[in-house]
Amino acid sequence: MPNLFEFALIWITAINIAAFLWMALDKRAARKRRRRIPERRLLWLAALGGTPGIFAAIHGFSHKTRKQPFRRYLFTILAVQIIVAGLWLAR
């Protein structure tokens, strides 16, 4: 049975891969003028730990680079995650 660290590592890896792939799918849908993935869903993936995957996709695909509300929410999620991680590590 995996310990907490192993579970967290598996979770973070999986959620970041999913976030990256969903951003890739959204970029593809945007290019083909198809139905897009709602930004709220992408932000939930970030909030669940997929922030690095979202940022990698933003830079890798030049996707969502001009969407200021999306980027502002994403940086807010990142700030909260850094604070929570810092508090957890400091205990």
Coordinates of C-alpha atoms in Angstrom, one line a residue:
M1 CA 0.0 0.0 0.0
P2 CA 1.5 3.4 -1.0
N3 CA 2.3 5.8 1.7
L4 CA 1.2 9.5 1.6
F5 CA 4.2 10.7 -0.3
E6 CA 3.9 8.0 -3.0
F7 CA 0.2 8.7 -3.3
A8 CA 0.9 12.5 -3.7
L9 CA 3.5 11.9 -6.3
I10 CA 1.2 9.6 -8.3
W11 CA -1.6 12.2 -8.0
I12 CA 0.5 15.2 -9.0
T13 CA 1.9 13.3 -12.0
A14 CA -1.5 12.1 -13.2
I15 CA -3.3 15.5 -12.7
N16 CA -0.5 17.4 -14.5
I17 CA -0.5 15.0 -17.4
A18 CA -4.3 15.4 -17.6
A19 CA -4.2 19.2 -17.3
F20 CA -1.5 19.4 -20.1
L21 CA -3.5 17.1 -22.4
W22 CA -6.8 19.0 -21.8
M23 CA -5.1 22.2 -22.7
A24 CA -3.7 20.6 -25.8
L25 CA -7.3 19.4 -26.7
D26 CA -8.6 22.9 -26.1
K27 CA -5.9 24.4 -28.3
R28 CA -6.8 21.9 -31.0
A29 CA -10.5 22.7 -30.7
A30 CA -9.7 26.4 -30.9
R31 CA -7.8 26.0 -34.1
K32 CA -10.5 23.9 -35.7
R33 CA -13.3 26.2 -34.4
R34 CA -14.9 23.4 -32.5
R35 CA -16.5 23.3 -29.1
R36 CA -14.0 24.3 -26.4
I37 CA -13.2 23.0 -23.0
P38 CA -14.7 25.5 -20.4
E39 CA -12.1 27.6 -18.6
R40 CA -13.7 26.6 -15.3
R41 CA -12.8 23.0 -15.9
L42 CA -9.2 23.9 -16.7
L43 CA -9.0 26.0 -13.6
W44 CA -10.4 23.1 -11.5
L45 CA -7.6 20.9 -12.9
A46 CA -5.1 23.5 -11.8
A47 CA -6.7 23.8 -8.4
L48 CA -6.5 20.0 -8.0
G49 CA -2.7 20.2 -8.5
G50 CA -2.3 20.5 -12.2
T51 CA -1.0 24.1 -12.2
P52 CA 2.5 23.1 -13.6
G53 CA 0.8 21.1 -16.4
I54 CA -1.4 24.1 -17.3
F55 CA 1.6 26.5 -17.3
A56 CA 3.6 24.0 -19.4
A57 CA 0.8 23.9 -22.0
I58 CA 0.4 27.7 -22.0
H59 CA 4.1 28.1 -22.9
G60 CA 4.3 25.0 -25.1
F61 CA 1.3 25.8 -27.2
S62 CA 1.1 29.6 -26.8
H63 CA -2.4 28.9 -25.6
K64 CA -4.5 31.2 -23.3
T65 CA -1.7 33.7 -23.3
R66 CA -4.0 36.7 -23.7
K67 CA -6.9 35.6 -21.5
Q68 CA -6.3 37.9 -18.5
P69 CA -9.1 36.6 -16.3
F70 CA -7.9 33.0 -16.8
R71 CA -4.3 33.9 -16.1
R72 CA -5.2 36.0 -13.1
Y73 CA -7.2 33.1 -11.6
L74 CA -4.4 30.7 -12.5
F75 CA -1.8 32.8 -10.7
T76 CA -4.2 33.1 -7.7
I77 CA -4.5 29.3 -7.6
L78 CA -0.7 29.0 -7.8
A79 CA -0.2 31.5 -4.9
V80 CA -2.6 29.6 -2.7
Q81 CA -0.9 26.3 -3.5
I82 CA 2.5 27.7 -2.6
I83 CA 1.2 29.1 0.7
V84 CA -0.5 25.8 1.6
A85 CA 2.6 23.8 0.6
G86 CA 4.8 26.2 2.7
L87 CA 2.5 25.8 5.7
W88 CA 2.4 22.1 5.3
L89 CA 6.2 21.8 5.0
A90 CA 6.8 24.1 8.0
R91 CA 4.8 22.0 10.4

